[in-house]
XYZ file of C-alpha atoms in Angstrom:
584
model
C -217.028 -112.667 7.407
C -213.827 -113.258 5.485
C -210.409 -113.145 8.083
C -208.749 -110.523 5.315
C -211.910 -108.435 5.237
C -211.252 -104.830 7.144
C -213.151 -104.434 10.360
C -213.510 -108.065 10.864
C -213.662 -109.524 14.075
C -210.809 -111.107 15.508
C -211.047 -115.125 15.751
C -211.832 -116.061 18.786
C -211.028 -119.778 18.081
C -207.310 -119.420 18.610
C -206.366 -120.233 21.856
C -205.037 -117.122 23.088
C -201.730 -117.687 24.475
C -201.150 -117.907 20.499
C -200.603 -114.361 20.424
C -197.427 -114.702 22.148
C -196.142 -116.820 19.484
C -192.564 -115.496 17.854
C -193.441 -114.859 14.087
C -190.695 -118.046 13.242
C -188.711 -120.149 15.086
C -184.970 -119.767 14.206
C -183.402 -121.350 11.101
C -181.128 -124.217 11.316
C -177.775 -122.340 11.214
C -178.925 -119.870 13.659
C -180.132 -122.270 15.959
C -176.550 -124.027 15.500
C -174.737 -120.831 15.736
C -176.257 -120.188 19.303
C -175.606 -123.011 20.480
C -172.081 -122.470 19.582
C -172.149 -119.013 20.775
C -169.673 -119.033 23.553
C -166.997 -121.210 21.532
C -165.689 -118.436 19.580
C -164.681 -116.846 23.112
C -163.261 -119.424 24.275
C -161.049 -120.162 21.268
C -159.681 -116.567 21.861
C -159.444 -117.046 25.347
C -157.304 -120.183 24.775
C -155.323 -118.984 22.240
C -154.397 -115.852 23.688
C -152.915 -117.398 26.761
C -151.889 -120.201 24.841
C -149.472 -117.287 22.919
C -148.469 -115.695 25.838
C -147.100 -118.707 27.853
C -146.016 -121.187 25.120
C -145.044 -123.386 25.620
C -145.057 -123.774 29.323
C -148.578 -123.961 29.477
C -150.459 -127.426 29.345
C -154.605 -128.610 30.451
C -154.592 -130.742 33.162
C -155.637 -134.250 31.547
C -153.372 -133.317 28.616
C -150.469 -134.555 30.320
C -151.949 -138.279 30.272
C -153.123 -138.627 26.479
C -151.962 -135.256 24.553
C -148.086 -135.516 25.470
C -147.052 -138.803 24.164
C -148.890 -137.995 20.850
C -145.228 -135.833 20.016
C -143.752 -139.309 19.066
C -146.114 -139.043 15.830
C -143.860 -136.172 14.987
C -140.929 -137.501 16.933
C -140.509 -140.948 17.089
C -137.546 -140.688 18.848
C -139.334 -139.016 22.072
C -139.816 -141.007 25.158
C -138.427 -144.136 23.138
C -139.120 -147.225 24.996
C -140.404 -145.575 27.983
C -142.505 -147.713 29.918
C -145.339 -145.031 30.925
C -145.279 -143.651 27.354
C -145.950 -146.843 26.236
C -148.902 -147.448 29.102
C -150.885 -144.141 27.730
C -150.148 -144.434 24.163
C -151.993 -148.002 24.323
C -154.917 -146.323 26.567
C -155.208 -143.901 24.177
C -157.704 -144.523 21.644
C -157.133 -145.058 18.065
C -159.443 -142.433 16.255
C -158.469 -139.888 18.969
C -154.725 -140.163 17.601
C -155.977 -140.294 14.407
C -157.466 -136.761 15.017
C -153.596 -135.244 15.188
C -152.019 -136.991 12.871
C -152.573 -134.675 9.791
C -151.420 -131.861 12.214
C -148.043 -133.782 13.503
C -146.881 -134.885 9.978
C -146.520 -131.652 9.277
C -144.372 -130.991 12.032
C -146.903 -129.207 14.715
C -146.853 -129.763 18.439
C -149.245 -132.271 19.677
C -149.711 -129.974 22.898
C -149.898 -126.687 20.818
C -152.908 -128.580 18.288
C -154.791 -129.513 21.431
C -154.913 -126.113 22.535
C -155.282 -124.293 19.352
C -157.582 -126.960 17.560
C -158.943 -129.507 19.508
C -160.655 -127.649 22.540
C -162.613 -125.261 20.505
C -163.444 -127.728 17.824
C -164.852 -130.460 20.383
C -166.557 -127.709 22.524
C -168.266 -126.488 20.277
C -169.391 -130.096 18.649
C -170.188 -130.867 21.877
C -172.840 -127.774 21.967
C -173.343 -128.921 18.312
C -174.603 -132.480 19.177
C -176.734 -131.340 22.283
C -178.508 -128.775 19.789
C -178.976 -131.972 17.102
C -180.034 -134.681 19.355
C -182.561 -132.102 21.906
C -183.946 -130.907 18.739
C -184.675 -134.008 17.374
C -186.706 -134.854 20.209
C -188.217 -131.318 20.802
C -188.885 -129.800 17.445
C -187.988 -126.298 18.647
C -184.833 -124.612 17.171
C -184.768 -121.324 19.379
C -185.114 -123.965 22.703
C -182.780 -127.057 21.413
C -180.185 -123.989 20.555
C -180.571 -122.481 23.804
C -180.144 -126.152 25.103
C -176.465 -126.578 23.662
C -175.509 -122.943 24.702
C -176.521 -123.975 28.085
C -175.287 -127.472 28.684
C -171.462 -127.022 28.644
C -171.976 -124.886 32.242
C -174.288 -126.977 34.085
C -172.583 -130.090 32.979
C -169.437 -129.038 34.431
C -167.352 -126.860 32.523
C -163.982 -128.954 32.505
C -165.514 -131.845 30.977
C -167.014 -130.039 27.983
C -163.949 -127.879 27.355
C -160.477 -130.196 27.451
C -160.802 -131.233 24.168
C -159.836 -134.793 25.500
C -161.407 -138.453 25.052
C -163.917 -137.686 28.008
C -165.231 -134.634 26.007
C -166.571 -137.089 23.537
C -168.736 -138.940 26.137
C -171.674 -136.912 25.800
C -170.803 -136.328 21.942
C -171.377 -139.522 21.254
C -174.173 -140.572 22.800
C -176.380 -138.051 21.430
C -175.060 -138.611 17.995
C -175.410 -141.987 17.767
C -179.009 -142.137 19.206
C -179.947 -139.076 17.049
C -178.791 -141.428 13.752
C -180.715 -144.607 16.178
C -184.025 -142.533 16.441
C -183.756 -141.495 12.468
C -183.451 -145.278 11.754
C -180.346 -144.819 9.840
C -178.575 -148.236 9.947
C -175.308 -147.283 8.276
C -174.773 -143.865 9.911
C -175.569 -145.779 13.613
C -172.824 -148.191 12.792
C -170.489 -145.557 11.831
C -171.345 -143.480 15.105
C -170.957 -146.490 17.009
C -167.695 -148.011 15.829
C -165.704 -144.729 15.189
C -166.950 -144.068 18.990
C -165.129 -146.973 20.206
C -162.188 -145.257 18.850
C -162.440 -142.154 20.900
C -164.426 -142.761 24.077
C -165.762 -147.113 24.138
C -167.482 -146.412 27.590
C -170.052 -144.165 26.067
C -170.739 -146.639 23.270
C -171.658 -149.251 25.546
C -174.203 -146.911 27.134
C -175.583 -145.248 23.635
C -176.466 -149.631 22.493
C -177.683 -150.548 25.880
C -179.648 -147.221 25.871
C -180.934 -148.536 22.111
C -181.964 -151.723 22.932
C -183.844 -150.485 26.244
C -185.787 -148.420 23.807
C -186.944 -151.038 21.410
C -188.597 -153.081 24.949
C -192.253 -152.856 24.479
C -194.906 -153.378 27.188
C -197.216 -155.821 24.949
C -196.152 -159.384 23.416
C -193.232 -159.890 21.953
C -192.182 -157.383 24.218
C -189.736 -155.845 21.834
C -189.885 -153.946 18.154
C -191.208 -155.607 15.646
C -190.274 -152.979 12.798
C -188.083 -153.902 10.662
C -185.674 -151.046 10.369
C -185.961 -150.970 14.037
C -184.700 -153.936 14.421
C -181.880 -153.409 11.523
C -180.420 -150.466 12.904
C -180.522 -151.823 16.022
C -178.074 -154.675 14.554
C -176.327 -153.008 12.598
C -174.869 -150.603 15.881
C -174.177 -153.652 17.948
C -172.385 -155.536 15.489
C -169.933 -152.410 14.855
C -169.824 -151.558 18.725
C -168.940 -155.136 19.262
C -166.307 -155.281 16.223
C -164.999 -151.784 17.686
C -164.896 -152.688 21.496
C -162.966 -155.601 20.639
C -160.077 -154.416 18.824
C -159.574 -151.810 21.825
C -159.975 -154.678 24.342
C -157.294 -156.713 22.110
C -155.263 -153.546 22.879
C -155.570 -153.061 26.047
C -154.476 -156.494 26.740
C -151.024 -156.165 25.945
C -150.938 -154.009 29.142
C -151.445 -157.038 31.243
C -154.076 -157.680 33.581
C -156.427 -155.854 35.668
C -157.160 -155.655 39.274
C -159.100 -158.009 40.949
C -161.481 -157.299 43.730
C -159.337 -158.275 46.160
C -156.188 -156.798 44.919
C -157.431 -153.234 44.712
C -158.592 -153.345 48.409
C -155.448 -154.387 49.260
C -154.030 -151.185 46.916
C -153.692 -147.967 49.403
C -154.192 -145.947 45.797
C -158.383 -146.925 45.470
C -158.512 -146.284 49.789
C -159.597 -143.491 51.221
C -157.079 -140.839 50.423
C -155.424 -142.574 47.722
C -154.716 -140.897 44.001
C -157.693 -142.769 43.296
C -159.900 -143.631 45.415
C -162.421 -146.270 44.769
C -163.390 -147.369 48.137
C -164.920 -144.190 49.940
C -165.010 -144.492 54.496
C -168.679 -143.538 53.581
C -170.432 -146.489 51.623
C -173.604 -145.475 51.515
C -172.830 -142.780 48.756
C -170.455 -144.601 46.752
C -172.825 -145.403 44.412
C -173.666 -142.013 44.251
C -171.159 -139.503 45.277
C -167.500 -140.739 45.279
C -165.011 -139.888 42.807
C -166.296 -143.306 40.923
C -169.647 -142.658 41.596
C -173.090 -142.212 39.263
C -173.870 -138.776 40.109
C -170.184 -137.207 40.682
C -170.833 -133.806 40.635
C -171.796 -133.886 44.365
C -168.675 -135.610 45.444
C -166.797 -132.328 44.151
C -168.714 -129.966 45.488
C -170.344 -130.997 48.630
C -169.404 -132.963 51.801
C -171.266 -135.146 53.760
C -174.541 -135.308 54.429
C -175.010 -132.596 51.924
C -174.025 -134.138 48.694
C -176.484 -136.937 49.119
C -178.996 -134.867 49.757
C -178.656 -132.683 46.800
C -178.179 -135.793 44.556
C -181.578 -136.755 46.087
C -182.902 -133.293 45.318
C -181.910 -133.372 41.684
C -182.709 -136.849 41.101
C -186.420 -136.191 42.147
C -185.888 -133.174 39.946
C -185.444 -134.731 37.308
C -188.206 -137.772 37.389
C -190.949 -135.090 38.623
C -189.995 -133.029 34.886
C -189.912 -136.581 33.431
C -192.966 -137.086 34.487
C -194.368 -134.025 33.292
C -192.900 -134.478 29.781
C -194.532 -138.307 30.095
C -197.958 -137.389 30.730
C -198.441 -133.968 28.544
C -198.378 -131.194 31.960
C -195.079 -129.638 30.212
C -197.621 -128.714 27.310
C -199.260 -125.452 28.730
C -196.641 -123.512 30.060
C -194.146 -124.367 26.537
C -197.512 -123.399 24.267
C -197.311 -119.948 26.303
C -193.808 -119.521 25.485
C -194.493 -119.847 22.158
C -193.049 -123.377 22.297
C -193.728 -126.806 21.283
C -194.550 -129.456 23.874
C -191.989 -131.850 24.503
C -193.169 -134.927 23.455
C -193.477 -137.871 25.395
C -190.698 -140.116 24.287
C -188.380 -137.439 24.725
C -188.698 -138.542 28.360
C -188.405 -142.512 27.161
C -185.070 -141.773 26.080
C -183.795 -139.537 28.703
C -184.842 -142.477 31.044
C -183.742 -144.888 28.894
C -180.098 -143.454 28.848
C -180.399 -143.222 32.149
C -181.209 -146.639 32.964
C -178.527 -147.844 30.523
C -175.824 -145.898 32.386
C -177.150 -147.240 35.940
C -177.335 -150.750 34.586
C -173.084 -150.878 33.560
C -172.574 -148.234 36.105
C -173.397 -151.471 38.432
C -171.382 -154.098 36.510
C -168.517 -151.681 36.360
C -168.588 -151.775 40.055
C -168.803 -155.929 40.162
C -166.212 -156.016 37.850
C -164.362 -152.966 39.012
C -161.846 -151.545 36.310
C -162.418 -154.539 34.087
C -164.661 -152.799 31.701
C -163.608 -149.299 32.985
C -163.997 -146.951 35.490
C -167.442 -146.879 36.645
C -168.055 -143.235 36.713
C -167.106 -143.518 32.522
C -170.599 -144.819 32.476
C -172.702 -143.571 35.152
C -171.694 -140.095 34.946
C -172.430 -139.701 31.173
C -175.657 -141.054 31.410
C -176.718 -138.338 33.867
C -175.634 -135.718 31.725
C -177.555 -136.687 28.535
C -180.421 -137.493 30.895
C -179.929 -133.827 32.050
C -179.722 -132.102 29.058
C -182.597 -134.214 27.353
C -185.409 -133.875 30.125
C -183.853 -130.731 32.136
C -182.626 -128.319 29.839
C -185.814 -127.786 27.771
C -186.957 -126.014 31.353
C -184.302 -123.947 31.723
C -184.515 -122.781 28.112
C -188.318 -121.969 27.781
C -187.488 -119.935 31.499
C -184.635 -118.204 29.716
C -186.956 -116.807 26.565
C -190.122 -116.464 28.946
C -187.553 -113.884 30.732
C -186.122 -112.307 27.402
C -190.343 -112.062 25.849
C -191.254 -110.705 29.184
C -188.369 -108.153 28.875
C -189.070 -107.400 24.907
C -192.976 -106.712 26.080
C -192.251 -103.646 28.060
C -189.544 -102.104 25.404
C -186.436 -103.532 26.911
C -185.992 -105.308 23.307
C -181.932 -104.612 24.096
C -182.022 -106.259 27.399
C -184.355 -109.154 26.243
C -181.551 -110.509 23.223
C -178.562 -110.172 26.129
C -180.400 -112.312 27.812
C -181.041 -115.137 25.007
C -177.258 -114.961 24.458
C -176.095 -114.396 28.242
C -175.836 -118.444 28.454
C -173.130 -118.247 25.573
C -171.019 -115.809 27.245
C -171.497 -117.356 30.911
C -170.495 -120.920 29.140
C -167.169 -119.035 27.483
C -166.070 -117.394 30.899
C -166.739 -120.790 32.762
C -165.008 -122.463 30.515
C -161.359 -120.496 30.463
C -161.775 -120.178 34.385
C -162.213 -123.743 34.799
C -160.421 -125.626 32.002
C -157.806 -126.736 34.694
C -154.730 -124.860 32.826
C -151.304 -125.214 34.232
C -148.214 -122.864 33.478
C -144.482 -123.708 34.859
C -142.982 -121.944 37.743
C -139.587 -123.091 36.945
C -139.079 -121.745 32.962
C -135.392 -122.561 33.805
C -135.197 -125.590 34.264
C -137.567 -126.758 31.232
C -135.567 -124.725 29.190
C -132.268 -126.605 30.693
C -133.760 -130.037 30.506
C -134.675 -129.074 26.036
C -131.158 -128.902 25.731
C -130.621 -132.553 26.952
C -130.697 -135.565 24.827
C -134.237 -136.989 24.231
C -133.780 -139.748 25.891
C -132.737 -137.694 29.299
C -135.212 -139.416 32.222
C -135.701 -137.422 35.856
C -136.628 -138.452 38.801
C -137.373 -137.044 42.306
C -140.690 -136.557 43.896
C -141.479 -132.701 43.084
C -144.866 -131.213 42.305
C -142.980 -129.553 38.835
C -142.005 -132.862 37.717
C -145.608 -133.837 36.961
C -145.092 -131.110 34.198
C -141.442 -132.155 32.648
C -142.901 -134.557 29.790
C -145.209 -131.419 28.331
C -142.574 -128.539 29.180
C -139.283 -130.619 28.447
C -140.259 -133.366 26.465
C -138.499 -135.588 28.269
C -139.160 -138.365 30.252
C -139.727 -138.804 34.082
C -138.610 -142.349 36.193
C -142.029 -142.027 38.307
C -144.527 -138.920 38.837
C -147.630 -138.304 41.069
C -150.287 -137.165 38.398
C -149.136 -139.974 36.106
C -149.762 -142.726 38.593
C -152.864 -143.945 37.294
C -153.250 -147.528 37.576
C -155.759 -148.546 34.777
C -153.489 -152.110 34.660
C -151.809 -153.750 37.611
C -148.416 -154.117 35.528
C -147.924 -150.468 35.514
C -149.506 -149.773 39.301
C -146.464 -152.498 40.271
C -144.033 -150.782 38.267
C -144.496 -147.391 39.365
C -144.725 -148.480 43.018
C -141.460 -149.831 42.804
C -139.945 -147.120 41.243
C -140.995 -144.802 43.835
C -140.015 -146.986 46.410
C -136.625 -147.479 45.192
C -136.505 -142.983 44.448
C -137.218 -142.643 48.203
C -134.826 -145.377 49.687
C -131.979 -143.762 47.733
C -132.841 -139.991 48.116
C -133.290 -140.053 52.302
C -130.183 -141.434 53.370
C -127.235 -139.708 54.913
C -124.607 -141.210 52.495
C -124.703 -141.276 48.649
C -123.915 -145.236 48.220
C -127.855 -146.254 48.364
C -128.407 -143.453 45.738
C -125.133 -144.349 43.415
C -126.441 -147.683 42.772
C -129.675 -146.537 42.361
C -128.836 -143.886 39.721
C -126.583 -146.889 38.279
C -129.850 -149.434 37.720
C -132.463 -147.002 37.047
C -130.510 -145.085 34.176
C -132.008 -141.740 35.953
C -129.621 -138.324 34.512
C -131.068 -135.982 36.732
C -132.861 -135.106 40.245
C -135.493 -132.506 40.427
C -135.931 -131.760 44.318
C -138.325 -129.034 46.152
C -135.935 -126.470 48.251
C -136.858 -126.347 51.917
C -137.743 -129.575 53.605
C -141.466 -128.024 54.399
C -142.335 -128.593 50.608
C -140.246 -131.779 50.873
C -142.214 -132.971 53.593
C -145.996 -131.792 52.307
C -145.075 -133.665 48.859
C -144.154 -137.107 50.406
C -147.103 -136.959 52.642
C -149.154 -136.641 49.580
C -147.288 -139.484 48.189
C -147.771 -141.887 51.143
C -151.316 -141.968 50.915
C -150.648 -144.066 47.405
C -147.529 -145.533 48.163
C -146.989 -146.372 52.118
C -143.311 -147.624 51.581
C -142.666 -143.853 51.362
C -143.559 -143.602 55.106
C -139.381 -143.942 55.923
C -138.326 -140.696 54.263
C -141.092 -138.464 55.771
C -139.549 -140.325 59.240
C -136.697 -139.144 58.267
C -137.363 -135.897 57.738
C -139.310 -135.336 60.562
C -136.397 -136.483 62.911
C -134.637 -133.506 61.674
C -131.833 -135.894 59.457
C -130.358 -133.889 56.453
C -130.527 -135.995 53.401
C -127.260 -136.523 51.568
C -127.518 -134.335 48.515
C -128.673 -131.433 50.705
C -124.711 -130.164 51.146
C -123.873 -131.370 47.281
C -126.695 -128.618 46.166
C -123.906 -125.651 45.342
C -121.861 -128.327 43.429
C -124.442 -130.330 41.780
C -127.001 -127.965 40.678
C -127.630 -127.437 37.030
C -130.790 -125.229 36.905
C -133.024 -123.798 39.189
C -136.607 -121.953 40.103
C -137.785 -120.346 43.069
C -139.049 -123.465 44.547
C -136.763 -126.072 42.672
C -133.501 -127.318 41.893
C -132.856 -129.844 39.248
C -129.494 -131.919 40.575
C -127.162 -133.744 38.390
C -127.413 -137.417 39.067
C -123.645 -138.185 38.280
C -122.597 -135.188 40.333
C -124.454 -136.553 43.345
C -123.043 -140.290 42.479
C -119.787 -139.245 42.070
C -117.316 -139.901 45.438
């Protein structure tokens, strides 16, 4: 009997769990829409505090890349300062490129990144994710859900800065998305513009390439043509890319060897960045450098290796479903398609890729970069690729289950409840810092731009973005990618603290002489005094005198010249005139 003929009998043929089936899977722009969903949030998060505490108000990583950038605008900021010059080199050349329509035209570097960049790169973050999952699981509704729900479980900071890092994962689904497609041009491009924003990431996207064109069978590798030409093709631009940063970077001077960074207290235990955990076993694993990091800032000890454990058997046992076809059931229930088996080849594949430089990185130690650049990544595309798809399909099971008995309300909160989670986590955990001492920025504007401060306060990490002016050393600038500027800052901190702790002014006269410093930013009460330089001596040990000296109860010179030689001041600061404090 005809299907369209009344009172026929229902087929019996089709598998039941058909009947759960949505009518359509989402367009394209809806499916890109959700996975943007919780951008648009965000933006107005951002912007709103960015209004209300302009412009003392700055993201934590910002202060290393997003600060110098002013000198498009500006070329006479920070002229010829040395640490200027160290993070204007480290920053990469397409990232720059990204401001520079903004800055000709007069805007704020640090106002662009928090207007522009962080919502723009969040949400191509969520963008990519959506592009690259989809791809490799032809389901719109579930790759959408996928980038709504990747920014939170990949660790909300990383996804939302708007910063060089935030590319990582950008760019390695991009450029395997144009890889898979065979598109030799547009995998070049990816590639080589990638070296210009994040070139750790690239290295793992054209390992991650060629580990995919290994075959089990003689030759043992692709024999397709276009294969083969793409594969080419991204190489020869990653190479041509990597090496004009590398020819950059090398004006910095050289590296750290092996032996020289033990030696450094700032990789030990402690240190601003330490490389060399007391726990070895889970360096490779769970230290700030390590290949699963997310359990070294969470957990302690035993428990982060444990959970890494957890999540990495996690995550092979789902592989391994994908692999072998048991992922098809419960997805064909949900009304989705089965992931197909090389999605798990490629989540495995990026995987081993970032494992594989993750390792060399750790031979080679900062020679190619910070290990965790590569390592950590790798995870996170691994996650989102083989992971993810799980989470999703649980997510609509929940909102289908919800729709069946009426709730049909409840069931779309629930579809777009990751996009509103992912804009909440976001704001909360974007690492935003406002100035307690509005005074003394707003002093320090006044000055000439070439004004440079010095002292060892917590608020002088924040005087480049709030004052625009330059600092002679600061804590959350100390980061030693070259040996040159580790030396340099070392010294300068050395020669700070010699000068500051003494009873008498002549150590601190000459200094203030031969370091060209104008002005002194010091924390009121020697508590604060005290807590700072013990933060400072696990870097730098040759501060170890001044916290001696402060613990024997000695009053440091300037402390009587404070009525006299203070120019502005905060609840917790005072910012001291240098020629004041010189003067006999």
């Amino acid at each position: 009997m005809p299907l369209n003929t009344p009172g026929a009998e229902p087929d019996r043929s089709r598998p039941q769990h058909d009947r759960l089936a949505p009518p359509a899977d989402c367009t394209p722009l809806s499916g890109a829409l959700l996975a943007m969903s919780g951008w648009a949030l965000v933006w107005l998060a951002i912007a709103a505090a960015s209004a209300a505490r302009w412009p003392l108000i700055v993201q934590d990583d910002a202060r290393h890349f997003v600060i110098w950038l002013r000198q498009q605008a500006d070329p006479s900021l920070f002229a010829g300062d040395a640490i200027a010059d160290q993070f204007r080199t480290l920053t990469p050349w397409a990232y720059e490129a990204l401001y520079r329509p903004f800055t000709l035209l007069g805007a704020d570097a640090l106002l662009v990144h928090l207007l522009v960049m962080m919502a723009a790169l969040g949400a191509l973050f969520s963008l990519s994710v959506y592009l690259l999952t989809y791809e490799l699981w032809p389901s719109r509704r579930g790759a959408a859900l996928v980038g709504a729900i990747a920014p939170l479980v990949l660790g909300g900071p990383t996804a939302a800065v708007g910063l060089p890092k935030t590319f990582g994962v950008i760019i390695i689904a991009l450029s395997l998305l144009t890889f898979l497609r065979r598109r030799p041009v547009l995998t070049a491009a990816a590639l080589f513009v990638g070296t210009g924003l994040y070139p750790a990431t690239v290295a793992v996207s054209g390992l991650a390439m060629a580990l995919l064109c290994l075959k089990p069978g003689f030759p043992f590798v692709a024999t397709d043509r276009r294969t083969l030409v793409t594969l080419a093709a991204g190489g020869i631009a990653a190479l041509a890319g990597g090496l004009v940063f590398m020819r950059e970077l090398a004006t910095l001077g050289p590296t750290f060897s092996l032996e020289q960074a033990r030696q450094a207290a700032i990789f030990s235990p402690g240190g601003r960045l330490a490389f060399f955990e007391a726990d070895g076993a889970l360096g490779l694993w769970c230290n700030r450098n390590g290949y699963a990091t997310f359990c070294f800032r969470t957990l302690a000890p035993p428990w982060r290796g444990l959970v890494a454990g957890l999540l990495l058997a996690l995550f092979f046992g789902l592989a391994w479903a994908i692999a072998n076809g048991r992922a098809a059931r419960p997805m064909r229930r949900l009304g989705l398609p089965e992931p197909p088996p090389r999605l798990a080849g490629v989540a495995l594949a990026v995987l081993a890729a970032g494992l594989i430089l993750h390792s060399l990185a750790l031979l080679l130690l900062f020679r190619l970069h910070e290990p965790s650049r590569y390592g950590h990544n790798a995870v996170k595309t691994a996650f989102v690729l083989v992971v993810l798809p799980f989470a999703a399909a649980a997510v609509i099971g929940g909102a289908r289950r919800l729709r069946r008995h009426g709730w049909s309300k409840a069931a779309r909160a629930l579809v777009f409840t990751p996009g509103l989670i992912v804009a909440v986590a976001m704001v909360a955990t974007s690492a935003m810092f406002f100035s307690k001492a509005p005074a003394i920025h707003a002093y320090l504007r006044q000055t000439p731009k070439d004004t440079l401060v010095g002292g060892f306060s917590r608020e002088l990490d924040l005087v480049p973005a709030f004052s625009s002016r330059g600092v002679y050393a600061a804590y959350e600038l100390m980061i030693p990618y070259k040996k040159t500027y580790h030396d340099l800052l070392y010294r300068r901190i050395t020669q700070t603290v010699l000068a500051l702790y003494q009873v008498t002014p002549d150590a601190f006269t000459a200094f203030a002489r031969d370091s060209g410093i104008d002005y002194v930013l010091v924390d009121r009460g020697e508590r604060h005094q005290r807590d700072r330089l013990r933060r400072w001596q696990e870097s730098v040990p040759a501060v170890a005198p001044a916290l001696r000296f402060l613990e024997a109860g000695k009053t440091p010179f300037f402390k009587p010249l404070e009525t006299r030689c203070t120019v502005a001041r905060s609840p917790r600061q005072l910012l001291l005139d240098a020629a004041c404090l010189s003067a006999r």
